[in-house]
Short mmCIF file of C-alpha atoms and ligand atoms in Angstrom, two decimals:
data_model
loop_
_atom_site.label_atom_id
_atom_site.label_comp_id
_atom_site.label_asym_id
_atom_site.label_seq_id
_atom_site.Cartn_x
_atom_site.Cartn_y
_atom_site.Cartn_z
CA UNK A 1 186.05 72.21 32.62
CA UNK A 2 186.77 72.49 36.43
CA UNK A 3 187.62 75.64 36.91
CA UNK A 4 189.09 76.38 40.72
CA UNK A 5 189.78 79.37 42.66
CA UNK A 6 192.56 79.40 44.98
CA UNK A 7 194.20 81.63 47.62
CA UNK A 8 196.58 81.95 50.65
CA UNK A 9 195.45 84.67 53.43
CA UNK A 10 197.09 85.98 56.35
CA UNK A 11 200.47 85.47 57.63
CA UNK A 12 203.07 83.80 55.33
CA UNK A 13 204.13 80.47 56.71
CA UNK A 14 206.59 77.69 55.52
CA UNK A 15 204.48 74.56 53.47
CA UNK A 16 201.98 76.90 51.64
CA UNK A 17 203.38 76.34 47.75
CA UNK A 18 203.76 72.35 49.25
CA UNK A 19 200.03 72.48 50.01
CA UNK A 20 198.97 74.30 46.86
CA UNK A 21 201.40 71.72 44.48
CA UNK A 22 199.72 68.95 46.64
CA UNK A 23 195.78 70.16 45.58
CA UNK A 24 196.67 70.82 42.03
CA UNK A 25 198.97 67.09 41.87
CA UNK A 26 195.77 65.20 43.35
CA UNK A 27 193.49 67.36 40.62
CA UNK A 28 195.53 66.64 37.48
CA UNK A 29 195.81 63.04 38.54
CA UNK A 30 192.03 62.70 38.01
CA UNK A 31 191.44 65.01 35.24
CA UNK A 32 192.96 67.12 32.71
CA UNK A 33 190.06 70.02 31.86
CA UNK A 34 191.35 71.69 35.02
CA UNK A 35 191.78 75.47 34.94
CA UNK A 36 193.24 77.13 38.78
CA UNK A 37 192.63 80.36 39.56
CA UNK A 38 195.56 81.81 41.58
CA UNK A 39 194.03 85.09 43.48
CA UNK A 40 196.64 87.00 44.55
CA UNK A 41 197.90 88.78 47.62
CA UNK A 42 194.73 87.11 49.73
CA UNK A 43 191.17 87.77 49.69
CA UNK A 44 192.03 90.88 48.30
CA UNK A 45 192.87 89.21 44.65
CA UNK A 46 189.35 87.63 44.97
CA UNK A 47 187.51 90.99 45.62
CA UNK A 48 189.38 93.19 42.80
CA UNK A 49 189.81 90.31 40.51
CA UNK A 50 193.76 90.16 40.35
CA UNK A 51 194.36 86.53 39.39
CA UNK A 52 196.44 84.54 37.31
CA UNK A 53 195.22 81.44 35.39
CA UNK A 54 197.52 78.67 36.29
CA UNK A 55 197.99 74.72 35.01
CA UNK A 56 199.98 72.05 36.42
CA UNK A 57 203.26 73.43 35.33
CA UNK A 58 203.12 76.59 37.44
CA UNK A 59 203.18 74.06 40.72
CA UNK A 60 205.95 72.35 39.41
CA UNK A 61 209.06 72.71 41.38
CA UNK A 62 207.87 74.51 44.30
CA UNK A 63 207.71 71.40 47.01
CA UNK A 64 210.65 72.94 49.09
CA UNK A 65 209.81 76.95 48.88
CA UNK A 66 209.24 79.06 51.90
CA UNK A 67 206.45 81.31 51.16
CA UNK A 68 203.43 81.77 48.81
CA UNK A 69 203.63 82.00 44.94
CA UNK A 70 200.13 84.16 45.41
CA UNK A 71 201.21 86.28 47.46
CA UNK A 72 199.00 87.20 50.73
CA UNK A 73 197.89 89.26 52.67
CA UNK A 74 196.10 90.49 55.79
CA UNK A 75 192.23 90.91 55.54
CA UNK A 76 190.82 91.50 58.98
CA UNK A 77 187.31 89.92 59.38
CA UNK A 78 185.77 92.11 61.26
CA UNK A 79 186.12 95.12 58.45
CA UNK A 80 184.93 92.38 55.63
CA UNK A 81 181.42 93.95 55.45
CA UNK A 82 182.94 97.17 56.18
CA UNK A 83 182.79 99.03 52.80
CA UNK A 84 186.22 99.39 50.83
CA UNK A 85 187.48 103.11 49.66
CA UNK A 86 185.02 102.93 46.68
CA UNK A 87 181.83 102.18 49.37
CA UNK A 88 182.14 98.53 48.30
CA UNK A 89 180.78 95.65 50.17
CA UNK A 90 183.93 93.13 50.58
CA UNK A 91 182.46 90.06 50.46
CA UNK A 92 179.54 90.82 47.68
CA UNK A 93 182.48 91.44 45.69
CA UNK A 94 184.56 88.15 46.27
CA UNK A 95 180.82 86.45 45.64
CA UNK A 96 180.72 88.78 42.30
CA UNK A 97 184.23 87.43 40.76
CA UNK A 98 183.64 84.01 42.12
CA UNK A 99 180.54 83.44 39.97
CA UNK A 100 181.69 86.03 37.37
CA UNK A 101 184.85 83.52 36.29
CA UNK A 102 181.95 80.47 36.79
CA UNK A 103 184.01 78.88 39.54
CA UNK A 104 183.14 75.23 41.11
CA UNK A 105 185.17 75.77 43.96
CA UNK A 106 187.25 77.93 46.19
CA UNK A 107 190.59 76.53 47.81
CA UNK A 108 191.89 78.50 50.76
CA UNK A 109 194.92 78.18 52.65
CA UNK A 110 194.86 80.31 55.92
CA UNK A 111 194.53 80.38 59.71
CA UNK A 112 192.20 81.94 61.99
CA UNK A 113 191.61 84.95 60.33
CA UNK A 114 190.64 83.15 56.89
CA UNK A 115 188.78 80.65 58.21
CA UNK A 116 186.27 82.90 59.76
CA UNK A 117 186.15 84.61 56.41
CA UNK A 118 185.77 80.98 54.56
CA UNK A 119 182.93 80.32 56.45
CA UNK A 120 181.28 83.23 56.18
CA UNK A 121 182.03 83.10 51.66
CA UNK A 122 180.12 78.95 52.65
CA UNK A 123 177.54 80.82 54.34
CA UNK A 124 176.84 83.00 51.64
CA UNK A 125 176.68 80.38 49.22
CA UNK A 126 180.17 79.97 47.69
CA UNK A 127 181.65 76.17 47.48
CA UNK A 128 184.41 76.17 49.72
CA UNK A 129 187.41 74.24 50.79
CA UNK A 130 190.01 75.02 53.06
CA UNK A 131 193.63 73.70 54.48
CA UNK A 132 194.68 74.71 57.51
CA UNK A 133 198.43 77.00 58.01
CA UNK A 134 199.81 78.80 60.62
CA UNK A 135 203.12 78.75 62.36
CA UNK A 136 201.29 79.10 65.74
CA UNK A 137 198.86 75.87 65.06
CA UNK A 138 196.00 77.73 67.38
CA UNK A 139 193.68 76.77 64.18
CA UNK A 140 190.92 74.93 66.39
CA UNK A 141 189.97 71.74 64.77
CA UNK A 142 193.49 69.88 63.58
CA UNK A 143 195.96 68.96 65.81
CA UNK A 144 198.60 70.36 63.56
CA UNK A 145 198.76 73.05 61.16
CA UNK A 146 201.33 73.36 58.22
CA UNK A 147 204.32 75.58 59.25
CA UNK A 148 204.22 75.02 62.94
CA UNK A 149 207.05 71.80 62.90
CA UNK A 150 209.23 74.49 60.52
CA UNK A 151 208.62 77.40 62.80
CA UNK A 152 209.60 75.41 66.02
CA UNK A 153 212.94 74.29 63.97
CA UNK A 154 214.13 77.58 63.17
CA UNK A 155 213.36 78.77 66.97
CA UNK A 156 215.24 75.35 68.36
CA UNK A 157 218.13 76.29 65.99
CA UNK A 158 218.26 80.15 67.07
CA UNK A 159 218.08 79.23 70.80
CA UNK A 160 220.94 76.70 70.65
CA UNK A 161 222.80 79.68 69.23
CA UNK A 162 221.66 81.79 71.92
CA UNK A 163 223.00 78.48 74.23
CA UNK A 164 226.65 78.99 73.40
CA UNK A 165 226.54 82.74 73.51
CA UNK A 166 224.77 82.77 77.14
CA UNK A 167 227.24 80.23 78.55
CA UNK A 168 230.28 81.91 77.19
CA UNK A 169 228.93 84.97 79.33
CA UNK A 170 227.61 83.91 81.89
CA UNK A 171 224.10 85.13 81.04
CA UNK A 172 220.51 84.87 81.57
CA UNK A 173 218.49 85.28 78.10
CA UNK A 174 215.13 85.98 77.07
CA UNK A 175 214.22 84.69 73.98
CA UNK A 176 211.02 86.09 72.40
CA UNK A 177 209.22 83.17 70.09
CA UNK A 178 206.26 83.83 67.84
CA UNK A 179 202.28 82.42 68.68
CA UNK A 180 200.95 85.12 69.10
CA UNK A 181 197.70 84.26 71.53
CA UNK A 182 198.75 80.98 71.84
CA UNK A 183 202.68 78.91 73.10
CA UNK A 184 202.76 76.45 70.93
CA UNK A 185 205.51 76.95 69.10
CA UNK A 186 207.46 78.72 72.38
CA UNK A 187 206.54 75.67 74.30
CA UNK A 188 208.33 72.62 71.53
CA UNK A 189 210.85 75.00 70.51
CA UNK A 190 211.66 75.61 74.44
CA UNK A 191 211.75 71.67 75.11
CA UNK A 192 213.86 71.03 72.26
CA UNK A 193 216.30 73.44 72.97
CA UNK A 194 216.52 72.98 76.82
CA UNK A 195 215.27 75.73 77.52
CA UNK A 196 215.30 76.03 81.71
CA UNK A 197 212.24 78.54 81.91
CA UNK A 198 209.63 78.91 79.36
CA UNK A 199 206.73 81.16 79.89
CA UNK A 200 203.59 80.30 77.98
CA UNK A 201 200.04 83.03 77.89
CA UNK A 202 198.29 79.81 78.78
CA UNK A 203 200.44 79.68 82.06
CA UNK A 204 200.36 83.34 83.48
CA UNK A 205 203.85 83.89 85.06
CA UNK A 206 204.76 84.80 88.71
CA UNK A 207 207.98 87.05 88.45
CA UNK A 208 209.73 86.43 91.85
CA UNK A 209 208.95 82.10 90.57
CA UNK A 210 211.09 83.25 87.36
CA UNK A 211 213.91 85.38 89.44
CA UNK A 212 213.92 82.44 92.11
CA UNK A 213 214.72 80.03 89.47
CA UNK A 214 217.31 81.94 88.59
CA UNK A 215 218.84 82.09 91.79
CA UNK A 216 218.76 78.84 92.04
CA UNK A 217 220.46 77.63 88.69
CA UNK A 218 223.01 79.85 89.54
CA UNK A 219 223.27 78.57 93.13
CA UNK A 220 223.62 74.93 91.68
CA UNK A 221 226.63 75.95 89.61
CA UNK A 222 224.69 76.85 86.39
CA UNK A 223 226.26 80.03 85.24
CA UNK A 224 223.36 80.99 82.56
CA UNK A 225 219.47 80.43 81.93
CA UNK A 226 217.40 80.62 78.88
CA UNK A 227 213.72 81.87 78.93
CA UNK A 228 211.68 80.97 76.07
CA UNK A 229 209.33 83.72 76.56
CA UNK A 230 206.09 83.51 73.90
CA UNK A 231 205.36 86.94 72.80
CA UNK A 232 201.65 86.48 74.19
CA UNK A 233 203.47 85.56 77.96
CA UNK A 234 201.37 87.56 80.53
CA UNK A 235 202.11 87.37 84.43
CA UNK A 236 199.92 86.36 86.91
CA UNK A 237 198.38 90.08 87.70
CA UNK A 238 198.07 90.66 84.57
CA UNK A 239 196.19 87.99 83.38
CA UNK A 240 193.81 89.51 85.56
CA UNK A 241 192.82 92.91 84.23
CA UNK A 242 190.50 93.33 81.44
CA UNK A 243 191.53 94.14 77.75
CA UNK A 244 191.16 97.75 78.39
CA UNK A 245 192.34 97.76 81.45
CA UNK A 246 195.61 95.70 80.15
CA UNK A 247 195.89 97.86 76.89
CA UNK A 248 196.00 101.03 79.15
CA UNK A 249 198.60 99.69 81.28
CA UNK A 250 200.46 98.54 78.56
CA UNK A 251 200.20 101.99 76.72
CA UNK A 252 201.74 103.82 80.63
CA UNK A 253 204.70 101.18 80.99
CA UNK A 254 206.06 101.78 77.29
CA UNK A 255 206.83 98.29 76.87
CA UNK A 256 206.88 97.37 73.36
CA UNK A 257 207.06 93.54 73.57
CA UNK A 258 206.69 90.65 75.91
CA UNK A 259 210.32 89.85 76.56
CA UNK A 260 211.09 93.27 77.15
CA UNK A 261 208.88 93.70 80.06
CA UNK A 262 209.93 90.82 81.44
CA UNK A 263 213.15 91.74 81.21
CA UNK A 264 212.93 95.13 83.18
CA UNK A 265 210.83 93.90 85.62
CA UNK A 266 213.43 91.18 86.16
CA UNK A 267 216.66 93.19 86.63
CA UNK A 268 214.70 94.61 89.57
CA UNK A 269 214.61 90.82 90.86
CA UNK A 270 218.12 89.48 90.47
CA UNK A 271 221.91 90.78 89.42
CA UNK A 272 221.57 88.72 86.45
CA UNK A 273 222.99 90.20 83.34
CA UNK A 274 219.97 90.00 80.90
CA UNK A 275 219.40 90.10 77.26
CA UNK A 276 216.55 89.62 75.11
CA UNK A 277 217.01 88.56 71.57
CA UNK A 278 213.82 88.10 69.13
CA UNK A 279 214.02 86.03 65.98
CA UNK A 280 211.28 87.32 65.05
CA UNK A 281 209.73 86.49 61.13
CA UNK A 282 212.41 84.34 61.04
CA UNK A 283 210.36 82.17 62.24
CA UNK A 284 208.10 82.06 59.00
CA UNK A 285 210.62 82.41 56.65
CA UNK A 286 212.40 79.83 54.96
CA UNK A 287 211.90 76.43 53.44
CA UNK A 288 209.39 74.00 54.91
CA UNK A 289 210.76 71.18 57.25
CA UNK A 290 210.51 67.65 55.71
CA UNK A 291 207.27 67.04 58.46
CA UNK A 292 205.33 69.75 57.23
CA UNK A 293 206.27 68.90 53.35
CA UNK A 294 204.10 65.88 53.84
CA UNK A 295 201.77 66.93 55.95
CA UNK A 296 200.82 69.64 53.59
CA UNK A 297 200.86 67.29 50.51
CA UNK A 298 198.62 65.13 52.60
CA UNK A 299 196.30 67.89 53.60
CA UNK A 300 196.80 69.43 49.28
CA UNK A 301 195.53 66.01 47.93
CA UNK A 302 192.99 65.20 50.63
CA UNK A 303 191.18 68.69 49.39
CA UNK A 304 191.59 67.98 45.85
CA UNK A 305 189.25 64.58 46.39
CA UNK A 306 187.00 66.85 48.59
CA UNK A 307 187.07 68.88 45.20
CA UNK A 308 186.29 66.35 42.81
CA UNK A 309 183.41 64.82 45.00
CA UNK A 310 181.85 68.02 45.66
CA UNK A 311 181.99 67.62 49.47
CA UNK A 312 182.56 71.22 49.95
CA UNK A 313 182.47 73.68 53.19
CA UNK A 314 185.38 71.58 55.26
CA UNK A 315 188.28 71.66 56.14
CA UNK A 316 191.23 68.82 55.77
CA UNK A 317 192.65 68.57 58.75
CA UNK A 318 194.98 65.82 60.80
CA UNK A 319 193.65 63.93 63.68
CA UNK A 320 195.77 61.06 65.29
CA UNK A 321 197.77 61.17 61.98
CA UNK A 322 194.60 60.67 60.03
CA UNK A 323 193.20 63.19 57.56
CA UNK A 324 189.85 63.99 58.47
CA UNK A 325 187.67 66.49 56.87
CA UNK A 326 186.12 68.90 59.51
CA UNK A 327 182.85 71.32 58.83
CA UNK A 328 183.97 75.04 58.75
CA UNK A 329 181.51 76.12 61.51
CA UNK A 330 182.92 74.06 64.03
CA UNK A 331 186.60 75.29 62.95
CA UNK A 332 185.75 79.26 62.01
CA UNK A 333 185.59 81.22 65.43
CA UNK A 334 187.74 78.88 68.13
CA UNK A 335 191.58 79.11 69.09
CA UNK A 336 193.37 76.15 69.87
CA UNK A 337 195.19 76.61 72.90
CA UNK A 338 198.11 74.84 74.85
CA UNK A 339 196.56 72.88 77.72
CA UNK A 340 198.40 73.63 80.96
CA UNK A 341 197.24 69.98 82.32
CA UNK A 342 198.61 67.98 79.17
CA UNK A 343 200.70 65.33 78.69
CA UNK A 344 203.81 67.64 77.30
CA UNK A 345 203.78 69.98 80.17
CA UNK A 346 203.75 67.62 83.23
CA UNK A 347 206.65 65.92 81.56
CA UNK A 348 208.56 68.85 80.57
CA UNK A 349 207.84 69.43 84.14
CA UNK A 350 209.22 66.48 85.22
CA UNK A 351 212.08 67.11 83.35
CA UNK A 352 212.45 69.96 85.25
CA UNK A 353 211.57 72.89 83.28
CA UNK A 354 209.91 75.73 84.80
CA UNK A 355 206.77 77.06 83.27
CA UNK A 356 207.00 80.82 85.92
CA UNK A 357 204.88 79.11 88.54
CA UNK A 358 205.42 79.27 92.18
O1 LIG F 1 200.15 84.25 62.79
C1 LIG F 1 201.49 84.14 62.53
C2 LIG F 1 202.26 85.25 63.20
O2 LIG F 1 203.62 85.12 62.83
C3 LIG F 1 202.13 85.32 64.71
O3 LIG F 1 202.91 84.38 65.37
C4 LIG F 1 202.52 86.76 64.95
O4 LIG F 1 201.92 87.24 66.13
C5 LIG F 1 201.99 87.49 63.74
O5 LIG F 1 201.83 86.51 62.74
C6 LIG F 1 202.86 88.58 63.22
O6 LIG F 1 202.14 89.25 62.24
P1 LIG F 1 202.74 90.17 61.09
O7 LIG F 1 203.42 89.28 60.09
O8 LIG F 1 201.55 90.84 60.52
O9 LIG F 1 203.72 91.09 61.74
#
């Protein structure tokens, strides 16, 4: 009997029950004494033993669904040897109910977060393999994760709405999009929907480049702007303060989110009338786009082979539109950011889209 554990940490993101159906489709086409072990709500099923034992049926018909049929949840990694409320050590019990139900092999589907976590479970012995989601696709090692193509989608489709609403007005809007370090998804959604100004962390924003902009769309007979503003955008002086430092000045101004500071500190820079408007978990709600449908079957059965040949403690991951299988230690640890020299900025650039610079 191969008997698997499997689990989905961390944020929720579209493709997850696509990537599961895709690791237990590639298993069952190999062999039938199969037995999955669905953990549920996270790591936390796998320390307190909350599973469900699942077969080929419970994947059936699950392809298209937003969410996780687990469940998840958040398990920071810097409290996992923290002892729980009962003076537990986290991940001695994860290693107690993995070899307690006599498992071969532990499937996770997570981000940064997990993967740090996943390592740490290969480092400690456990037989590991992991698939890489996130709708901000800052997992370091892949050049895509599942639920990034479906995030950007929903945030393309909200900002043309916000299009129509701005021009009718005659307004300039800010439009917060999820990432949170990172501006991936801020950066394709804000090229797809023409976005005139999009504001990136990786790019640290000067605010009189942004109001001048302004100014000048205005000047040129464009009665509105949009600002696709990534909830991690930081300006220029900012960018140069230390964590405390930052948190402390964050704490003084009151501001509760990106787009919101950069909205007051505007409307001292220009007579624009300003709004902000945040999707929000919008963005990770849903069904899965048809890209990250395959990509995540792709990625499922890739880890069910890595499965059946024992070649454990990787991760499947997509390079060039290859599958590759990458180590955990290079992947646990390392964000992924947007490079401000790449291709897809200097020709959004040339397209004329204005990243805050002066
Ligand atoms: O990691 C996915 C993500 O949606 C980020 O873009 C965002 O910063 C964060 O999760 C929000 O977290 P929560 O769902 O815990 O509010």
């Amino acid at each position: 009997m191969l008997r698997i554990g499997m689990l989905t940490s961390g944020g929720d993101c579209q493709a997850l029950n696509a990537a599961m159906r895709g690791v237990v489709k590639g298993l069952y086409a190999k062999r039938k004494d199969v037995e999955i072990y669905g953990f549920l709500d996270g790591y936390k099923g796998l320390m307190y033993s909350k599973f469900n034992v699942m077969g080929a049926k419970d994947f059936r018909g699950i392809l298209n669904k937003g969410g996780t049929i687990l469940g998840t949840s958040r398990q920071p990694f810097k409290l996992m040897r923290t002892p729980d409320d009962k003076g537990n050590d986290k991940v001695e019990l994860m290693k107690h109910t993995y070899h307690k139900l006599n498992l071969d092999c532990l499937v996770v589907l997570g981000g940064n977060g997990t993967h740090k976590t996943a390592n740490l479970l290969r480092e400690e012995g456990l037989n590991v393999v992991t698939l890489p989601k996130t709708i901000d696709n800052d997992l370091y090692g892949t050049e895509m994760t599942f639920g990034f193509q479906s995030a950007v989608d929903v945030a393309t489709e909200y900002i043309d709405r916000i299009h129509t609403t701005a021009s009718s007005h005659s307004r300039v809007f800010i439009v917060e999009v999820m990432g949170h370090k990172v501006g991936w998804v801020t950066l394709y959604a804000g090229i797809a929907s023409g976005s005139d100004i999009i504001l990136l962390p990786e790019i640290p924003y000067d605010i009189d480049a942004i109001a001048k902009a302004i100014k000048q769309r205005k000047k040129s007979g464009a009665k509105f702007s949009i600002i696709a503003c990534a909830e991690g955008a930081i300006s220029k002086e900012d960018a140069k303060l230390s964590k405390k430092e930052l948190r402390a000045k964050r704490a003084a101004e009151n501001y509760t989110t990106a787009s919101e500071e950069l909205a007051a500190r505007l409307a001292k820079k220009t007579d624009a009338e300003l709004r902000v408007a945040n999707p929000g978990h919008v963005q990770r709600g849903g069904n899965p786009c048809a890209y990250d449908r395959v990509l995540a079957t792709r990625l499922g059965a890739t880890a069910a082979q890595m499965i059946l040949e024992e070649d454990y403690g990787k991760m499947a991951a997509v390079r060039n539109n290859e599958i590759i299988r990458v180590p955990l230690e290079e992947v646990a640890g390392k964000l992924k950011y947007v490079d401000p020299e790449s291709d897809v900025i200097v020709e959004a650039k040339l397209a004329g889209i204005n990243f805050g610079e002066k």
